[in-house]
Amino acid sequence: MNKAGIRDVAEAAGVSISTVSRAFTRPDLVSEKTRSKVLETADRLDFNISRSATALKSGQTYRVALLMNEDITSWFNTQVFAGVESVMHDAGYDISLYQHIDTAENRRDFFTTLPVRRNVDAVFVASFAVDAEEIGQLKRTHVPIIGINTPTTEGFDASISIDDENGMFTAAQHLINLGHKHIVYTCSAPVETMHSSIDARARGFIRACKAAEETRELDWEVITVPRGTEFVESTLSSLLALDDFPDAICCQMDMMAIPLVLRLVRYGHHTPRDYSIIGFDDSPYADTVNLTTMRQNPRDMGIRAAQKALALIREEPLDTPHEIVQPHLVLRGTDRLYEG
């Protein structure tokens, strides 16, 4: 059976070849009625327009790259991908996903070989900073570079990021204002080869505690555990090893706070009766365990980053190339006024 070509679709739909082409590549130039007729005919004839031919004609690949510091299975990365995909898919773009750009070897391999060079129309970088040399390599692709929750805007054509430091400042300040006197911040250790946005949260906690020390007595500390699959168990062990269990715990993320709430019960520590605890993200199951937390919306950040990318691809000016989004406090049931 011979495969239908663009001429066959044009004849069957009663339109010109150029109209068929525009229906696929520039739908904004074709009426909805005509485009529907062309797509219906193409589907009936099992016709697929050549992506490579389209790229040669337009100078675009209709593909973008998304770089992630971890794998896509994390809540944040899944939501970012969903947001980017919802916009880029409707615009006719595929997404090439590059995960685990989080080790020196992976970074060297990626930025040296640059598999995306001249093969994408935009590059998204999620949750980590790119150094000057790496930015230089990306710039040689001559495509827009968009940051999503990156620690800095340097080298990026556009970006949208959560204010991690001020978000955790608010979280710590909330616990301090409840009257807590012994507060612990729990976090995983930073990756030596990478500057991640989440690391800024510790600075927010420390800043809030130091500011409070000027007017009240406060005992605070930071517990840092190794990154990896055992970070929750390591945090639990560190908390239980303290001479005095804290009356408040400020967690780097919900993925740390939620299991702590559940596991500390085995050792006689119940929230909010014995201690307050606050997370960061408002990820799935935060509401299930009634966790007080700081809310962010990574799917919305993905959507807005993709909208910026499309504008830059079309060489349209951006009113606000770089945006900072403030997380907000979600009060639930794992915190209370401290009366000790």
Short mmCIF file of C-alpha atoms in Angstrom, two decimals:
data_model
loop_
_atom_site.label_atom_id
_atom_site.label_comp_id
_atom_site.label_asym_id
_atom_site.label_seq_id
_atom_site.Cartn_x
_atom_site.Cartn_y
_atom_site.Cartn_z
CA MET A 1 0.00 0.00 0.00
CA ASN A 2 1.45 3.37 -1.06
CA LYS A 3 1.64 5.95 1.70
CA ALA A 4 -0.46 9.05 1.12
CA GLY A 5 1.45 12.23 0.38
CA ILE A 6 0.64 15.88 0.90
CA ARG A 7 -0.72 16.13 -2.67
CA ASP A 8 -3.19 13.30 -1.96
CA VAL A 9 -4.44 15.09 1.15
CA ALA A 10 -4.81 18.37 -0.74
CA GLU A 11 -6.84 16.73 -3.53
CA ALA A 12 -9.07 14.79 -1.13
CA ALA A 13 -9.72 17.87 1.01
CA GLY A 14 -10.21 20.15 -1.97
CA VAL A 15 -7.52 22.62 -0.93
CA SER A 16 -4.07 23.62 -2.11
CA ILE A 17 -0.85 21.90 -1.05
CA SER A 18 0.27 25.07 0.70
CA THR A 19 -2.96 25.10 2.72
CA VAL A 20 -2.29 21.55 3.90
CA SER A 21 1.23 22.56 4.89
CA ARG A 22 -0.01 25.61 6.79
CA ALA A 23 -2.68 23.57 8.56
CA PHE A 24 0.13 21.59 10.21
CA THR A 25 2.88 24.17 10.56
CA ARG A 26 1.07 27.54 10.84
CA PRO A 27 -2.48 26.77 12.01
CA ASP A 28 -2.93 30.45 12.93
CA LEU A 29 -3.02 31.23 9.20
CA VAL A 30 -5.82 28.75 8.43
CA SER A 31 -9.47 28.96 9.42
CA GLU A 32 -10.63 26.46 12.02
CA LYS A 33 -13.10 24.94 9.53
CA THR A 34 -10.43 24.42 6.86
CA ARG A 35 -7.88 23.06 9.34
CA SER A 36 -10.40 20.58 10.75
CA LYS A 37 -11.18 19.39 7.24
CA VAL A 38 -7.47 18.96 6.43
CA LEU A 39 -6.71 17.11 9.67
CA GLU A 40 -9.71 14.82 9.24
CA THR A 41 -8.64 14.01 5.68
CA ALA A 42 -5.01 13.45 6.74
CA ASP A 43 -6.14 11.11 9.51
CA ARG A 44 -8.37 9.14 7.12
CA LEU A 45 -5.51 8.78 4.64
CA ASP A 46 -2.98 8.00 7.41
CA PHE A 47 -0.82 10.94 6.38
CA ASN A 48 2.01 12.28 8.56
CA ILE A 49 3.79 15.51 7.66
CA SER A 50 7.56 15.22 7.70
CA ARG A 51 9.04 16.88 10.79
CA SER A 52 12.45 17.12 9.10
CA ALA A 53 10.97 18.77 6.02
CA THR A 54 9.13 21.24 8.22
CA ALA A 55 12.34 22.03 10.08
CA LEU A 56 14.27 22.63 6.88
CA LYS A 57 11.63 25.02 5.61
CA SER A 58 11.10 26.95 8.84
CA GLY A 59 14.57 26.74 10.33
CA GLN A 60 13.02 25.26 13.48
CA THR A 61 13.25 21.73 14.86
CA TYR A 62 9.99 21.89 16.86
CA ARG A 63 11.84 20.29 19.73
CA VAL A 64 12.98 21.71 23.07
CA ALA A 65 15.33 20.33 25.73
CA LEU A 66 14.50 20.13 29.44
CA LEU A 67 17.46 19.66 31.82
CA MET A 68 16.78 18.36 35.33
CA ASN A 69 19.18 17.94 38.24
CA GLU A 70 17.43 14.73 39.40
CA ASP A 71 15.08 12.26 37.75
CA ILE A 72 11.59 13.14 36.62
CA THR A 73 9.87 11.03 39.29
CA SER A 74 10.14 13.71 41.99
CA TRP A 75 6.97 15.70 42.61
CA PHE A 76 8.53 18.99 41.60
CA ASN A 77 10.05 17.70 38.36
CA THR A 78 6.87 15.86 37.36
CA GLN A 79 4.82 19.02 37.82
CA VAL A 80 7.34 21.20 35.94
CA PHE A 81 7.35 18.75 33.04
CA ALA A 82 3.54 18.66 32.99
CA GLY A 83 3.41 22.45 32.82
CA VAL A 84 6.01 22.77 30.06
CA GLU A 85 4.46 19.93 28.06
CA SER A 86 0.93 21.34 28.27
CA VAL A 87 2.07 24.49 26.44
CA MET A 88 4.74 23.14 24.09
CA HIS A 89 2.67 20.15 22.94
CA ASP A 90 -0.20 22.39 21.86
CA ALA A 91 2.32 24.53 19.96
CA GLY A 92 3.58 21.45 18.10
CA TYR A 93 6.82 20.86 20.03
CA ASP A 94 8.38 17.67 21.36
CA ILE A 95 10.41 17.67 24.59
CA SER A 96 13.81 15.99 24.88
CA LEU A 97 14.33 15.23 28.57
CA TYR A 98 17.81 15.14 30.14
CA GLN A 99 17.80 13.89 33.72
CA HIS A 100 20.44 13.71 36.46
CA ILE A 101 22.57 16.64 35.34
CA ASP A 102 23.73 16.55 38.97
CA THR A 103 27.22 15.05 38.99
CA ALA A 104 30.51 16.40 37.68
CA GLU A 105 30.73 13.55 35.16
CA ASN A 106 27.18 13.96 33.89
CA ARG A 107 27.57 17.70 33.58
CA ARG A 108 30.88 17.37 31.74
CA ASP A 109 29.45 14.80 29.33
CA PHE A 110 26.36 16.83 28.61
CA PHE A 111 27.87 20.25 28.20
CA THR A 112 30.91 18.93 26.31
CA THR A 113 29.04 16.84 23.75
CA LEU A 114 25.99 19.10 23.77
CA PRO A 115 23.54 16.62 22.28
CA VAL A 116 21.04 19.46 21.95
CA ARG A 117 23.30 21.62 19.79
CA ARG A 118 21.42 22.89 16.75
CA ASN A 119 18.77 20.23 17.40
CA VAL A 120 16.35 22.17 19.61
CA ASP A 121 14.64 25.53 19.52
CA ALA A 122 14.96 26.27 23.26
CA VAL A 123 16.60 24.88 26.40
CA PHE A 124 14.90 24.75 29.80
CA VAL A 125 17.07 24.38 32.93
CA ALA A 126 15.19 23.29 36.05
CA SER A 127 16.33 23.90 39.64
CA PHE A 128 20.10 24.31 39.28
CA ALA A 129 22.58 26.97 38.31
CA VAL A 130 24.69 26.73 35.17
CA ASP A 131 28.23 28.09 35.41
CA ALA A 132 29.78 30.60 33.02
CA GLU A 133 31.54 28.01 30.86
CA GLU A 134 28.39 25.91 30.54
CA ILE A 135 26.34 28.99 29.69
CA GLY A 136 28.87 29.78 26.99
CA GLN A 137 28.43 26.31 25.50
CA LEU A 138 24.65 26.63 25.59
CA LYS A 139 24.82 30.08 23.99
CA ARG A 140 26.58 28.54 21.00
CA THR A 141 23.34 26.72 20.22
CA HIS A 142 21.89 30.17 19.43
CA VAL A 143 18.57 29.31 21.08
CA PRO A 144 16.79 30.83 24.11
CA ILE A 145 17.75 29.49 27.54
CA ILE A 146 14.96 29.56 30.12
CA GLY A 147 15.47 28.89 33.82
CA ILE A 148 12.83 27.27 36.03
CA ASN A 149 13.50 27.79 39.74
CA THR A 150 17.17 28.47 39.15
CA PRO A 151 19.30 30.10 41.90
CA THR A 152 20.39 32.89 39.57
CA THR A 153 19.23 34.58 36.37
CA GLU A 154 22.77 35.07 35.07
CA GLY A 155 23.15 33.66 31.57
CA PHE A 156 19.42 33.00 31.10
CA ASP A 157 17.27 34.77 28.54
CA ALA A 158 14.23 34.34 30.78
CA SER A 159 13.36 32.64 34.04
CA ILE A 160 10.71 32.03 36.67
CA SER A 161 11.71 30.97 40.18
CA ILE A 162 10.27 30.47 43.63
CA ASP A 163 11.72 32.66 46.38
CA ASP A 164 13.14 29.75 48.39
CA GLU A 165 15.07 31.85 50.88
CA ASN A 166 12.24 34.18 51.83
CA GLY A 167 9.82 31.26 51.81
CA MET A 168 11.79 29.43 54.48
CA PHE A 169 12.33 32.70 56.35
CA THR A 170 8.53 32.94 56.59
CA ALA A 171 8.25 29.32 57.74
CA ALA A 172 10.84 29.75 60.49
CA GLN A 173 9.41 33.09 61.54
CA HIS A 174 5.99 31.46 61.89
CA LEU A 175 7.37 28.88 64.33
CA ILE A 176 9.24 31.58 66.25
CA ASN A 177 6.12 33.71 66.53
CA LEU A 178 4.27 30.72 67.98
CA GLY A 179 6.67 30.96 70.91
CA HIS A 180 8.94 28.01 70.18
CA LYS A 181 12.35 28.22 71.80
CA HIS A 182 14.23 25.15 70.50
CA ILE A 183 13.92 24.98 66.71
CA VAL A 184 15.77 22.62 64.38
CA TYR A 185 16.11 22.92 60.60
CA THR A 186 16.55 19.58 58.82
CA CYS A 187 17.97 19.38 55.31
CA SER A 188 19.98 17.24 52.92
CA ALA A 189 23.55 18.21 52.08
CA PRO A 190 24.13 20.30 48.94
CA VAL A 191 25.72 18.70 45.89
CA GLU A 192 29.32 19.92 45.71
CA THR A 193 29.30 20.26 41.93
CA MET A 194 26.01 22.12 41.68
CA HIS A 195 24.27 25.18 43.08
CA SER A 196 20.61 24.18 43.59
CA SER A 197 17.72 26.50 44.39
CA ILE A 198 16.61 24.39 47.36
CA ASP A 199 19.89 25.14 49.18
CA ALA A 200 18.75 28.75 49.63
CA ARG A 201 16.11 27.60 52.12
CA ALA A 202 18.73 27.04 54.83
CA ARG A 203 19.79 30.68 54.48
CA GLY A 204 16.22 31.78 55.08
CA PHE A 205 15.96 29.70 58.26
CA ILE A 206 19.26 30.98 59.61
CA ARG A 207 18.37 34.59 58.81
CA ALA A 208 15.05 34.30 60.66
CA CYS A 209 16.68 32.78 63.74
CA LYS A 210 19.47 35.33 63.90
CA ALA A 211 16.97 38.16 63.61
CA ALA A 212 14.85 36.69 66.42
CA GLU A 213 17.86 36.31 68.70
CA GLU A 214 18.06 40.09 68.96
CA THR A 215 14.82 40.25 70.97
CA ARG A 216 14.33 36.82 72.56
CA GLU A 217 16.07 33.72 73.81
CA LEU A 218 16.25 31.12 71.06
CA ASP A 219 18.05 27.79 70.76
CA TRP A 220 18.33 26.75 67.12
CA GLU A 221 20.47 24.50 64.95
CA VAL A 222 20.75 23.06 61.46
CA ILE A 223 20.86 19.28 60.98
CA THR A 224 22.35 18.33 57.61
CA VAL A 225 22.22 14.72 56.41
CA PRO A 226 23.68 13.08 53.28
CA ARG A 227 21.60 13.18 50.12
CA GLY A 228 20.22 9.90 48.86
CA THR A 229 17.49 7.37 49.50
CA GLU A 230 18.25 7.17 53.25
CA PHE A 231 17.96 10.88 54.01
CA VAL A 232 14.74 10.47 56.02
CA GLU A 233 16.18 7.71 58.21
CA SER A 234 19.33 9.76 58.71
CA THR A 235 17.26 12.77 59.76
CA LEU A 236 15.18 10.68 62.15
CA SER A 237 18.30 9.25 63.78
CA SER A 238 19.85 12.70 64.14
CA LEU A 239 16.74 14.12 65.79
CA LEU A 240 16.45 11.21 68.23
CA ALA A 241 20.14 11.54 69.12
CA LEU A 242 19.72 15.11 70.38
CA ASP A 243 20.05 15.60 74.14
CA ASP A 244 16.80 17.55 74.13
CA PHE A 245 14.16 16.91 71.50
CA PRO A 246 13.17 20.18 69.79
CA ASP A 247 9.80 21.80 70.32
CA ALA A 248 9.70 22.76 66.62
CA ILE A 249 11.09 21.31 63.39
CA CYS A 250 11.44 23.25 60.16
CA CYS A 251 11.93 20.87 57.22
CA GLN A 252 13.62 21.61 53.92
CA MET A 253 10.76 19.91 52.06
CA ASP A 254 7.52 17.99 52.57
CA MET A 255 9.23 14.76 51.46
CA MET A 256 11.21 15.03 54.69
CA ALA A 257 8.44 16.37 56.94
CA ILE A 258 5.69 13.88 56.07
CA PRO A 259 7.62 10.68 56.94
CA LEU A 260 9.01 12.34 60.08
CA VAL A 261 5.48 13.07 61.32
CA LEU A 262 4.57 9.40 60.85
CA ARG A 263 7.76 7.83 62.22
CA LEU A 264 8.29 10.03 65.25
CA VAL A 265 5.03 8.69 66.70
CA ARG A 266 6.78 5.35 67.26
CA TYR A 267 9.17 7.11 69.60
CA GLY A 268 6.52 8.96 71.58
CA HIS A 269 6.70 12.30 69.78
CA HIS A 270 3.28 13.42 68.56
CA THR A 271 2.55 16.58 66.60
CA PRO A 272 1.19 19.08 67.51
CA ARG A 273 1.00 17.89 71.13
CA ASP A 274 4.77 17.58 71.64
CA TYR A 275 6.26 19.66 68.84
CA SER A 276 5.31 21.75 65.81
CA ILE A 277 6.56 20.87 62.34
CA ILE A 278 6.40 22.73 59.05
CA GLY A 279 7.29 21.59 55.54
CA PHE A 280 7.88 23.26 52.20
CA ASP A 281 6.15 22.59 48.84
CA ASP A 282 2.56 21.54 49.65
CA SER A 283 3.22 18.35 47.72
CA PRO A 284 0.85 15.36 47.53
CA TYR A 285 -0.09 13.89 50.94
CA ALA A 286 0.73 17.12 52.78
CA ASP A 287 -2.98 17.66 53.28
CA THR A 288 -3.47 13.96 54.13
CA VAL A 289 -1.22 14.22 57.19
CA ASN A 290 -2.57 17.73 57.88
CA LEU A 291 0.90 19.24 57.43
CA THR A 292 1.44 22.97 57.81
CA THR A 293 3.69 23.95 54.91
CA MET A 294 4.80 26.57 52.40
CA ARG A 295 2.97 26.22 49.09
CA GLN A 296 4.52 26.57 45.65
CA ASN A 297 3.11 25.66 42.21
CA PRO A 298 5.75 24.09 39.93
CA ARG A 299 3.21 23.22 37.23
CA ASP A 300 2.29 26.87 36.88
CA MET A 301 6.00 27.76 36.73
CA GLY A 302 6.42 25.24 33.90
CA ILE A 303 3.51 26.79 32.02
CA ARG A 304 4.83 30.32 32.38
CA ALA A 305 8.37 29.27 31.44
CA ALA A 306 7.03 27.61 28.28
CA GLN A 307 5.06 30.73 27.36
CA LYS A 308 8.25 32.77 27.70
CA ALA A 309 10.08 30.24 25.51
CA LEU A 310 7.50 30.45 22.73
CA ALA A 311 7.69 34.24 22.73
CA LEU A 312 11.49 34.15 22.53
CA ILE A 313 11.42 31.56 19.72
CA ARG A 314 9.14 33.90 17.81
CA GLU A 315 11.54 36.76 18.64
CA GLU A 316 8.83 38.61 20.54
CA PRO A 317 9.86 40.93 23.42
CA LEU A 318 9.06 39.89 26.98
CA ASP A 319 7.56 42.45 29.34
CA THR A 320 9.02 40.59 32.33
CA PRO A 321 11.82 38.20 31.29
CA HIS A 322 12.64 37.20 34.89
CA GLU A 323 10.01 36.55 37.56
CA ILE A 324 10.20 35.66 41.25
CA VAL A 325 7.19 33.89 42.76
CA GLN A 326 6.52 34.05 46.49
CA PRO A 327 5.40 30.85 48.26
CA HIS A 328 2.72 31.26 50.87
CA LEU A 329 2.02 29.72 54.24
CA VAL A 330 -0.67 27.01 54.40
CA LEU A 331 -1.87 26.53 57.97
CA ARG A 332 -3.03 23.04 58.86
CA GLY A 333 -2.68 20.99 62.02
CA THR A 334 0.97 20.28 62.78
CA ASP A 335 1.73 23.53 64.59
CA ARG A 336 0.41 25.26 67.69
CA LEU A 337 1.20 27.98 70.24
CA TYR A 338 4.05 26.86 72.45
CA GLU A 339 3.42 27.21 76.18
CA GLY A 340 6.54 25.54 77.56
#
